[in-house]
C-alpha atoms as an extended CHARMM CRD file, in Angstrom:
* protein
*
       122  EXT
         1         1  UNK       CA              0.0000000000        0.0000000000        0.0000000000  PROA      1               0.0000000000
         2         2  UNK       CA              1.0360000000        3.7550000000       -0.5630000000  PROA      2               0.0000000000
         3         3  UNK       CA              1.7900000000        5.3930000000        2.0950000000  PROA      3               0.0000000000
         4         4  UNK       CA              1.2080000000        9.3550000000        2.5650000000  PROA      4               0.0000000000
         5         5  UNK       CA              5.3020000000        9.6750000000        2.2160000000  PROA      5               0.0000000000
         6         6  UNK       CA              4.5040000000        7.8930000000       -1.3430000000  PROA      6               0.0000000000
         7         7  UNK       CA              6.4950000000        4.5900000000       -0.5050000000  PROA      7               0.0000000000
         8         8  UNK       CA              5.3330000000        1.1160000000       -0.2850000000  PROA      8               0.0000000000
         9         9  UNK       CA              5.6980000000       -1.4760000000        2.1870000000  PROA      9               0.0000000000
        10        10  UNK       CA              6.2380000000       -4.2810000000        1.5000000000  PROA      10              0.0000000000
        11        11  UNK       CA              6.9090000000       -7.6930000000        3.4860000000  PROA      11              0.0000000000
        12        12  UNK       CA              8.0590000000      -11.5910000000        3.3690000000  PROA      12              0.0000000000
        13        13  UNK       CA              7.7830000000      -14.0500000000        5.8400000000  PROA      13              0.0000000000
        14        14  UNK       CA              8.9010000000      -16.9420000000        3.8840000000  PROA      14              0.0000000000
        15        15  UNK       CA             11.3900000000      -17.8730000000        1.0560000000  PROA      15              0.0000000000
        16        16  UNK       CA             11.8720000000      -21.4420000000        1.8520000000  PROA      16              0.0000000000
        17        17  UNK       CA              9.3350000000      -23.8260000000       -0.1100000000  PROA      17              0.0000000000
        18        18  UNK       CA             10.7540000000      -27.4870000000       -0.4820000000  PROA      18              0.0000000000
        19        19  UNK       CA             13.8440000000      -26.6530000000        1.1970000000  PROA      19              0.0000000000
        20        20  UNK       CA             14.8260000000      -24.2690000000       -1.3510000000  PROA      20              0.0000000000
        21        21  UNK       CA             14.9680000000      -20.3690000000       -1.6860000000  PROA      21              0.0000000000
        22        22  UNK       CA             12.4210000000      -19.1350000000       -3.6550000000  PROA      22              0.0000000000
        23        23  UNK       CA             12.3870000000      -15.5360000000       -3.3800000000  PROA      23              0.0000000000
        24        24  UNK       CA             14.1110000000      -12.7960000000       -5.6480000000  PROA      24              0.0000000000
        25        25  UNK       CA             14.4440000000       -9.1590000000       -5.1050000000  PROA      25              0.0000000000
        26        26  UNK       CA             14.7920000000       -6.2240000000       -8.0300000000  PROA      26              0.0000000000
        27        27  UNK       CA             14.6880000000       -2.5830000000       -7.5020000000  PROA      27              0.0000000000
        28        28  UNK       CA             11.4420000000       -1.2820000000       -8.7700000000  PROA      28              0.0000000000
        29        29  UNK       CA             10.6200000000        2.7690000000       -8.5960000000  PROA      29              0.0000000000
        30        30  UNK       CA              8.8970000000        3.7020000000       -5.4690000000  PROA      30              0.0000000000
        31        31  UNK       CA             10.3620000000        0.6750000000       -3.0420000000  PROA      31              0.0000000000
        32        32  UNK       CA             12.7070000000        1.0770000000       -0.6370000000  PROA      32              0.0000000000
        33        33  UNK       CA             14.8880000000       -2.3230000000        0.2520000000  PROA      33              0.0000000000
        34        34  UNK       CA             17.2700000000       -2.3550000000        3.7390000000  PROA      34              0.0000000000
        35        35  UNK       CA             20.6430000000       -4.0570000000        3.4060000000  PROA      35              0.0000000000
        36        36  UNK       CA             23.3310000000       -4.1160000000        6.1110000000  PROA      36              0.0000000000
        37        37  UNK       CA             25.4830000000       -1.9140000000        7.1610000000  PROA      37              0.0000000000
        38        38  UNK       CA             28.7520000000       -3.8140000000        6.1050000000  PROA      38              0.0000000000
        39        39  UNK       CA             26.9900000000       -4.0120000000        2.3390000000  PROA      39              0.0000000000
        40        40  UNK       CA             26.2930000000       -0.6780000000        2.6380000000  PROA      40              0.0000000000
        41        41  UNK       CA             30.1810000000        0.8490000000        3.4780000000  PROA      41              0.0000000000
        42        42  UNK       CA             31.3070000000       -1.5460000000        0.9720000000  PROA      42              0.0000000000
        43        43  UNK       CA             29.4520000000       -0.9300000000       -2.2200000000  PROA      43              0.0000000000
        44        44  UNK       CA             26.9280000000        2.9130000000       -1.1820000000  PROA      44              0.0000000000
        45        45  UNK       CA             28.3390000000        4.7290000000        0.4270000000  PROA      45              0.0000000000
        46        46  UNK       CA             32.0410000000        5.7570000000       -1.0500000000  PROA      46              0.0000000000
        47        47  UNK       CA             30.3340000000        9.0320000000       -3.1190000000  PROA      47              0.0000000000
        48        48  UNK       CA             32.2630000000       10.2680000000       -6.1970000000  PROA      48              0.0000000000
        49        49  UNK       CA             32.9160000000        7.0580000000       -8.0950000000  PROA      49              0.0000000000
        50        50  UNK       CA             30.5020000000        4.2510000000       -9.4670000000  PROA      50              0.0000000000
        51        51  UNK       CA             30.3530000000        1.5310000000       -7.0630000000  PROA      51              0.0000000000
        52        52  UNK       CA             31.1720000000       -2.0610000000       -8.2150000000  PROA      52              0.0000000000
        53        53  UNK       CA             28.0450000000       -4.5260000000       -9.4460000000  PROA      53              0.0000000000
        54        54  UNK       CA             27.2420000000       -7.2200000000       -6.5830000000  PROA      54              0.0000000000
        55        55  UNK       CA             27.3260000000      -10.1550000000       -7.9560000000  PROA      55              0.0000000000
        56        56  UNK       CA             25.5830000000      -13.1060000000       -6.7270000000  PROA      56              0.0000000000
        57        57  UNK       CA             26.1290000000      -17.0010000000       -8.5000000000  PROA      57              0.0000000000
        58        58  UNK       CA             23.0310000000      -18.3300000000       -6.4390000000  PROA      58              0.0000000000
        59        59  UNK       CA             23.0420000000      -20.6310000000       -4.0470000000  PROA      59              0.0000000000
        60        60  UNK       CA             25.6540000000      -23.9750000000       -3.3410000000  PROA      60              0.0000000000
        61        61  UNK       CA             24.4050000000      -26.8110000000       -5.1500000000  PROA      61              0.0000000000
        62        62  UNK       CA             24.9940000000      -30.5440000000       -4.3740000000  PROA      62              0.0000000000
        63        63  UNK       CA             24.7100000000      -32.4130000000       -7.9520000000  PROA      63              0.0000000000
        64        64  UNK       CA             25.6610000000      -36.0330000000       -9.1300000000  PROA      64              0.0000000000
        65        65  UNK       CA             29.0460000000      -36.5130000000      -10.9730000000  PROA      65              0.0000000000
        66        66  UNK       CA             27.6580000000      -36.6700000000      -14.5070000000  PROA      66              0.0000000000
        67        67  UNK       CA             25.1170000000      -34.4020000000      -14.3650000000  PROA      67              0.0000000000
        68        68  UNK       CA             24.9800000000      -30.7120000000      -15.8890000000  PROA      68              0.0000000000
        69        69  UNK       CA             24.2290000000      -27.7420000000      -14.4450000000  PROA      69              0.0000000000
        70        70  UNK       CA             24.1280000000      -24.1600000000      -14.7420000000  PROA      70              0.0000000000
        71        71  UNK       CA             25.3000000000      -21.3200000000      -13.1340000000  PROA      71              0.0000000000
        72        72  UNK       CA             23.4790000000      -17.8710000000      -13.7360000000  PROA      72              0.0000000000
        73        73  UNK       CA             24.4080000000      -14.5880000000      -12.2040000000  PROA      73              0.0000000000
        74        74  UNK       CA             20.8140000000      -12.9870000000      -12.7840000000  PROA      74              0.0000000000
        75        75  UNK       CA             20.6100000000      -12.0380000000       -8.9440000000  PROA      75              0.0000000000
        76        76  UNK       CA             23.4180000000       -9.5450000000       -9.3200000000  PROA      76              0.0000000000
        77        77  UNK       CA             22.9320000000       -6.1060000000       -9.1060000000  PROA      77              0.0000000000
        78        78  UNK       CA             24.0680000000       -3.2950000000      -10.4820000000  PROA      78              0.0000000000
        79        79  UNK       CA             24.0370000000        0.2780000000       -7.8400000000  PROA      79              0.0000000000
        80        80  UNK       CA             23.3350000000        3.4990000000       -8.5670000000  PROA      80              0.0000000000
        81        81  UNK       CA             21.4390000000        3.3120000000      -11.9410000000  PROA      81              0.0000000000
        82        82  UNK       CA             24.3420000000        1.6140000000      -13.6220000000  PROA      82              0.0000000000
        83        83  UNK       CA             23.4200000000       -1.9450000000      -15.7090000000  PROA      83              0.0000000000
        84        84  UNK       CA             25.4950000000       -4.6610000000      -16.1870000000  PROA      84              0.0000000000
        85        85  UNK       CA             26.4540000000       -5.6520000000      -19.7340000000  PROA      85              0.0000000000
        86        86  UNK       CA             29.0530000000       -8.2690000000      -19.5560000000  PROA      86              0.0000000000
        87        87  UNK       CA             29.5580000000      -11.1950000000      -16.8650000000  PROA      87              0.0000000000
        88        88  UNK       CA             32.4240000000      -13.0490000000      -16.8790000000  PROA      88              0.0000000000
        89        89  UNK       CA             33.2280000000      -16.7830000000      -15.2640000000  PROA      89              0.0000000000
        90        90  UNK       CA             35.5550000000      -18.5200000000      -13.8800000000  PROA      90              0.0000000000
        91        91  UNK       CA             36.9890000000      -21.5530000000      -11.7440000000  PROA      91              0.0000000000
        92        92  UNK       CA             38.5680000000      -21.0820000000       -8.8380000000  PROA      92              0.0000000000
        93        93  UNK       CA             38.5740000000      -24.5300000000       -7.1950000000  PROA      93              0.0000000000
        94        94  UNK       CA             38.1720000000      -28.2540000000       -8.0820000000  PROA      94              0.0000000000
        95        95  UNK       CA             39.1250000000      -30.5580000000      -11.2230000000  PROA      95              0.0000000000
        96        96  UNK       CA             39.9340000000      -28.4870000000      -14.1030000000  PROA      96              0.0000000000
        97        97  UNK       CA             38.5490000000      -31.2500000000      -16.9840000000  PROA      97              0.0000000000
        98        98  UNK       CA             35.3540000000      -29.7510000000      -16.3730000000  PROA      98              0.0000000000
        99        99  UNK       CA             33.4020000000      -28.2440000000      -19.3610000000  PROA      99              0.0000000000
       100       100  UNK       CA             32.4450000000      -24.5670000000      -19.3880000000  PROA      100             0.0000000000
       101       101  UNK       CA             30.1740000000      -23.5670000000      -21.8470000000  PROA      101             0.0000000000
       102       102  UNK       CA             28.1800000000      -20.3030000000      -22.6610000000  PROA      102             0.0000000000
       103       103  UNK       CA             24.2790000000      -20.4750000000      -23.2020000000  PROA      103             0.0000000000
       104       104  UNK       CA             21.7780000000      -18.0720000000      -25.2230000000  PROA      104             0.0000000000
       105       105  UNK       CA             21.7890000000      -15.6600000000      -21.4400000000  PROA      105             0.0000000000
       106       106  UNK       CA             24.4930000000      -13.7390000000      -21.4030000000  PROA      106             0.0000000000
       107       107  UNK       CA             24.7170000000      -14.2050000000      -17.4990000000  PROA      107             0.0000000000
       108       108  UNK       CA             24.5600000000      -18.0720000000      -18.0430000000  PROA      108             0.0000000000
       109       109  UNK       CA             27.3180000000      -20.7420000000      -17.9210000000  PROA      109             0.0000000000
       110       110  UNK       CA             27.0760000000      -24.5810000000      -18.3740000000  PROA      110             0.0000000000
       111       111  UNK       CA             28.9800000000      -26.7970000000      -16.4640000000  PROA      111             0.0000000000
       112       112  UNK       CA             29.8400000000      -30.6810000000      -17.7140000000  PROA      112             0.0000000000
       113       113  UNK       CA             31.9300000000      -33.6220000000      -17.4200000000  PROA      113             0.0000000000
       114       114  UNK       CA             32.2310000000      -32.4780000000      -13.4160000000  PROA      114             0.0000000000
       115       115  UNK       CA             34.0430000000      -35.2830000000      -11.5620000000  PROA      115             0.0000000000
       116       116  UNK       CA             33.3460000000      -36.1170000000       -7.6260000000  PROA      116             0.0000000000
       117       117  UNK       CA             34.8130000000      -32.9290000000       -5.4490000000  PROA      117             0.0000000000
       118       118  UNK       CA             34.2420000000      -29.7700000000       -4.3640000000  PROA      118             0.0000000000
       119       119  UNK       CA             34.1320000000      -26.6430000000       -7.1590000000  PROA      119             0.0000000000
       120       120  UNK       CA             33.7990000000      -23.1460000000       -6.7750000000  PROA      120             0.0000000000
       121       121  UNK       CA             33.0250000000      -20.2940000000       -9.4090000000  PROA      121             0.0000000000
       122       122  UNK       CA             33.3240000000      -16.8870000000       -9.8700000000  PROA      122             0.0000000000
């Protein structure tokens, strides 16, 4: 609902379903979101200079050597009116034979031929 200082409130109790996060946040004109104070040092409030995009892979997944899956960085967010237009990945941990591909979203990755271990991306 509006409120007289024209801002909405809005609030969510629940993001789990089936033991998995469902909820996603965008900025949309007339909401106002909180973040932390630590976030907020770190990428608001150094004035002068564009801040840095957050960027945010998703959640850890637990998958089955064998299988494919895909990483997408569509939670990141770009500050201060600024858009992101390129995302770039990359390993930083576990077997390097591992397939990387691109997909047809440009914030999309596929990942193949994973052997048993622990990976991490960036």
């Amino acid at each position: 609902e509006p409120s007289a200082a024209g801002t909405r409130t809005c609030v969510l109790f629940d993001c789990i379903y089936k033991n998995l996060f469902v909820c996603r946040f965008v900025n949309q004109v007339g909401y106002q979101s909180y973040i932390r104070t630590s976030v907020y040092q770190k990428y608001l409030q150094e004035q002068g200079k564009q801040a840095p995009p957050i960027a945010n892979a998703g959640r850890d997944a637990i998958i089955q050597p064998g299988e494919t899956v895909l990483l997408n960085g569509s939670e990141s967010l770009a500050l201060n009116e600024a858009h992101i237009t390129t995302y770039h990945w990359r390993q930083l941990m576990g077997d390097p034979g591992l397939t990387l591909e691109k997909t047809d979203h440009p914030d999309q990755v596929r990942l193949s031929n994973l052997k048993p271990g622990s990976y991490r991306f960036q």
